[in-house]
Amino acid sequence: GGAGMLCKRSSPKIINCIFDNNGMKLEWQKDGSYIELYTSKGGGLQCKGSDSIIDSCVFIGNDAEYGGGLYSWDVSDISIIDCTFLGNDAIYEAGGIYTSSQMSIFNTEIDGNTANTAGGMYLDTINGTFVMADCQFTNNFAANTGGLFIWHCNNNASNMLILRNCIFDSNGSNFDGGAMFLETSDPIIVECEF
């Protein structure tokens, strides 16, 4: 995983970088044909057990099975500030961003990403704090949940999930949740526009 970059038990500050068209590769066959192979997790960037700051970066046209732009997991703590996730694709889940880790996202655009589930972003059983503020989800599409899918994320004594002042516009889905789908989750959603 992490076709563009893999951060494993590391703490990088990634500033003003572009992750462009990473993930898929072609494997040529003896008969002249080819097979498309996808990175499993994180076409642009994968963070595993990492505390990373991602500031003013662009993730564009990356592909993976899960987390086309970014895949974060295994007790990571990620800060995303002033970034753009544009036109990324996942075969299964999360065209733009997949996380099962603590994360904060500010002033970030998630636009035109696609997947089978969660075109824009997939939050999966977050343990700790997840805060998203002043973000835009536009033109994301998936068979199930175009914009943001939140699965098994609960506010309690040890977990906090807050979305504030976010805009969800022109996201689409063939089935549930064009803009957002919640399953067994209780986020605090404040001053968002759908």
CSV table of C-alpha atoms in Angstrom, one decimal:
chain,number,residue,atom,x,y,z
A,1,GLY,CA,0.0,0.0,0.0
A,2,GLY,CA,0.8,3.7,-0.1
A,3,ALA,CA,1.8,3.8,-3.8
A,4,GLY,CA,2.7,7.5,-3.6
A,5,MET,CA,4.1,7.4,0.0
A,6,LEU,CA,3.9,5.0,2.9
A,7,CYS,CA,4.3,6.4,6.5
A,8,LYS,CA,4.8,3.5,8.9
A,9,ARG,CA,5.2,4.4,12.6
A,10,SER,CA,6.6,7.8,11.5
A,11,SER,CA,5.7,11.4,12.1
A,12,PRO,CA,6.3,13.4,8.9
A,13,LYS,CA,5.1,17.0,8.2
A,14,ILE,CA,4.0,16.9,4.6
A,15,ILE,CA,3.7,20.4,3.3
A,16,ASN,CA,2.8,21.8,-0.2
A,17,CYS,CA,3.1,18.3,-1.9
A,18,ILE,CA,1.2,16.9,-4.8
A,19,PHE,CA,0.2,13.2,-4.9
A,20,ASP,CA,-0.7,12.7,-8.6
A,21,ASN,CA,-1.9,9.6,-10.4
A,22,ASN,CA,-0.4,7.0,-8.0
A,23,GLY,CA,-1.8,3.5,-7.4
A,24,MET,CA,-2.7,1.5,-10.5
A,25,LYS,CA,-0.1,-0.2,-12.5
A,26,LEU,CA,-0.2,-2.3,-15.6
A,27,GLU,CA,1.2,-5.8,-15.7
A,28,TRP,CA,2.0,-6.8,-19.2
A,29,GLN,CA,1.3,-10.4,-20.3
A,30,LYS,CA,3.2,-12.5,-22.7
A,31,ASP,CA,0.4,-12.2,-25.3
A,32,GLY,CA,0.7,-8.4,-25.3
A,33,SER,CA,-2.3,-7.8,-23.2
A,34,TYR,CA,-2.2,-6.3,-19.7
A,35,ILE,CA,-3.9,-6.6,-16.3
A,36,GLU,CA,-4.7,-3.6,-14.2
A,37,LEU,CA,-3.3,-4.0,-10.6
A,38,TYR,CA,-4.3,-1.6,-7.8
A,39,THR,CA,-2.6,-0.7,-4.6
A,40,SER,CA,-4.5,-2.3,-1.8
A,41,LYS,CA,-4.6,0.7,0.7
A,42,GLY,CA,-3.8,4.4,0.0
A,43,GLY,CA,-3.2,5.2,-3.7
A,44,GLY,CA,-1.7,8.5,-2.8
A,45,LEU,CA,-0.7,8.1,0.8
A,46,GLN,CA,-1.0,5.4,3.5
A,47,CYS,CA,-0.4,6.2,7.2
A,48,LYS,CA,0.0,3.2,9.5
A,49,GLY,CA,0.6,3.9,13.2
A,50,SER,CA,1.8,7.4,12.2
A,51,ASP,CA,1.2,10.9,13.6
A,52,SER,CA,1.3,13.0,10.5
A,53,ILE,CA,0.6,16.6,9.5
A,54,ILE,CA,-0.6,17.1,5.9
A,55,ASP,CA,-0.7,20.8,5.0
A,56,SER,CA,-1.6,22.5,1.7
A,57,CYS,CA,-1.3,19.2,-0.3
A,58,VAL,CA,-3.2,18.0,-3.4
A,59,PHE,CA,-4.2,14.4,-4.0
A,60,ILE,CA,-5.4,14.1,-7.6
A,61,GLY,CA,-6.2,11.0,-9.7
A,62,ASN,CA,-4.9,8.4,-7.3
A,63,ASP,CA,-6.3,4.8,-7.3
A,64,ALA,CA,-6.5,2.0,-4.7
A,65,GLU,CA,-8.8,-0.8,-3.5
A,66,TYR,CA,-9.4,1.2,-0.3
A,67,GLY,CA,-8.6,4.9,0.2
A,68,GLY,CA,-7.8,6.2,-3.3
A,69,GLY,CA,-6.3,9.4,-2.0
A,70,LEU,CA,-5.4,8.6,1.6
A,71,TYR,CA,-5.7,5.5,3.9
A,72,SER,CA,-5.1,6.0,7.6
A,73,TRP,CA,-5.2,3.2,10.2
A,74,ASP,CA,-3.5,1.4,13.1
A,75,VAL,CA,-3.7,4.1,15.8
A,76,SER,CA,-2.6,7.0,13.6
A,77,ASP,CA,-3.2,10.6,14.5
A,78,ILE,CA,-3.5,12.7,11.3
A,79,SER,CA,-4.0,16.4,10.8
A,80,ILE,CA,-5.1,17.6,7.4
A,81,ILE,CA,-5.1,21.3,6.7
A,82,ASP,CA,-6.0,23.2,3.5
A,83,CYS,CA,-5.8,20.2,1.3
A,84,THR,CA,-7.6,19.1,-1.9
A,85,PHE,CA,-8.7,15.5,-2.7
A,86,LEU,CA,-9.8,15.6,-6.3
A,87,GLY,CA,-10.7,12.8,-8.7
A,88,ASN,CA,-9.4,9.9,-6.7
A,89,ASP,CA,-10.9,6.4,-7.0
A,90,ALA,CA,-11.3,3.3,-4.9
A,91,ILE,CA,-12.5,0.0,-6.1
A,92,TYR,CA,-14.2,-0.8,-2.8
A,93,GLU,CA,-14.3,1.9,-0.2
A,94,ALA,CA,-13.3,5.6,0.1
A,95,GLY,CA,-12.4,7.3,-3.1
A,96,GLY,CA,-10.9,10.3,-1.3
A,97,ILE,CA,-10.1,9.4,2.3
A,98,TYR,CA,-10.4,6.3,4.5
A,99,THR,CA,-9.7,6.4,8.2
A,100,SER,CA,-10.1,4.2,11.2
A,101,SER,CA,-7.8,6.6,13.1
A,102,GLN,CA,-7.9,9.7,15.1
A,103,MET,CA,-8.0,12.7,12.7
A,104,SER,CA,-8.6,16.4,12.3
A,105,ILE,CA,-9.5,18.0,9.0
A,106,PHE,CA,-9.7,21.7,8.4
A,107,ASN,CA,-10.5,23.8,5.3
A,108,THR,CA,-10.2,20.8,3.0
A,109,GLU,CA,-12.0,20.2,-0.4
A,110,ILE,CA,-13.1,16.6,-1.2
A,111,ASP,CA,-14.3,16.8,-4.8
A,112,GLY,CA,-15.1,14.4,-7.6
A,113,ASN,CA,-13.9,11.2,-6.0
A,114,THR,CA,-15.5,7.8,-6.7
A,115,ALA,CA,-15.8,4.4,-5.1
A,116,ASN,CA,-18.2,1.5,-4.6
A,117,THR,CA,-18.9,2.8,-1.0
A,118,ALA,CA,-18.1,6.3,0.1
A,119,GLY,CA,-17.0,8.3,-2.9
A,120,GLY,CA,-15.6,11.1,-0.7
A,121,MET,CA,-14.7,9.7,2.7
A,122,TYR,CA,-15.2,6.6,4.9
A,123,LEU,CA,-14.9,6.9,8.7
A,124,ASP,CA,-14.6,3.4,10.2
A,125,THR,CA,-15.0,2.8,13.9
A,126,ILE,CA,-13.0,5.8,15.1
A,127,ASN,CA,-11.4,5.5,18.5
A,128,GLY,CA,-10.4,8.9,19.9
A,129,THR,CA,-11.2,12.3,18.4
A,130,PHE,CA,-12.4,13.1,14.9
A,131,VAL,CA,-13.0,16.8,14.1
A,132,MET,CA,-13.8,18.1,10.7
A,133,ALA,CA,-14.5,21.9,10.2
A,134,ASP,CA,-14.9,24.2,7.2
A,135,CYS,CA,-14.7,21.4,4.6
A,136,GLN,CA,-16.5,20.9,1.3
A,137,PHE,CA,-17.7,17.6,-0.2
A,138,THR,CA,-18.8,18.2,-3.8
A,139,ASN,CA,-19.4,16.0,-6.8
A,140,ASN,CA,-18.4,12.7,-5.1
A,141,PHE,CA,-20.2,9.6,-6.3
A,142,ALA,CA,-20.5,6.0,-5.2
A,143,ALA,CA,-23.0,3.1,-5.5
A,144,ASN,CA,-23.5,3.5,-1.8
A,145,THR,CA,-23.0,6.9,-0.1
A,146,GLY,CA,-21.5,9.6,-2.4
A,147,GLY,CA,-20.1,12.1,0.2
A,148,LEU,CA,-19.4,10.8,3.7
A,149,PHE,CA,-20.0,7.3,5.2
A,150,ILE,CA,-19.7,7.1,9.0
A,151,TRP,CA,-19.7,3.6,10.4
A,152,HIS,CA,-19.8,2.6,14.1
A,153,CYS,CA,-18.4,6.0,15.4
A,154,ASN,CA,-19.9,7.0,18.7
A,155,ASN,CA,-19.4,10.0,21.0
A,156,ASN,CA,-18.7,8.8,24.6
A,157,ALA,CA,-16.2,9.3,27.4
A,158,SER,CA,-13.2,8.3,25.2
A,159,ASN,CA,-14.4,9.2,21.7
A,160,MET,CA,-15.5,12.5,20.1
A,161,LEU,CA,-16.9,13.0,16.6
A,162,ILE,CA,-17.7,16.5,15.4
A,163,LEU,CA,-18.5,18.0,12.0
A,164,ARG,CA,-18.8,21.8,11.9
A,165,ASN,CA,-19.5,24.2,9.1
A,166,CYS,CA,-19.1,21.7,6.3
A,167,ILE,CA,-20.8,21.9,2.9
A,168,PHE,CA,-22.2,18.8,1.1
A,169,ASP,CA,-23.2,19.7,-2.5
A,170,SER,CA,-23.9,17.7,-5.6
A,171,ASN,CA,-22.8,14.3,-4.2
A,172,GLY,CA,-24.6,11.2,-5.6
A,173,SER,CA,-25.3,7.6,-4.8
A,174,ASN,CA,-27.3,4.8,-6.4
A,175,PHE,CA,-28.5,3.7,-3.1
A,176,ASP,CA,-28.2,5.1,0.4
A,177,GLY,CA,-26.9,8.6,1.4
A,178,GLY,CA,-26.1,10.9,-1.5
A,179,ALA,CA,-24.4,13.3,0.9
A,180,MET,CA,-24.0,11.4,4.1
A,181,PHE,CA,-24.9,8.0,5.5
A,182,LEU,CA,-24.7,7.1,9.2
A,183,GLU,CA,-24.7,3.6,10.6
A,184,THR,CA,-24.6,2.9,14.3
A,185,SER,CA,-23.0,6.4,14.8
A,186,ASP,CA,-23.9,9.5,16.7
A,187,PRO,CA,-21.7,12.4,15.5
A,188,ILE,CA,-22.3,16.0,16.5
A,189,ILE,CA,-23.1,17.9,13.3
A,190,VAL,CA,-23.1,21.7,13.7
A,191,GLU,CA,-23.9,24.4,11.1
A,192,CYS,CA,-23.4,22.1,8.1
A,193,GLU,CA,-25.2,22.5,4.7
A,194,PHE,CA,-26.7,19.6,2.8
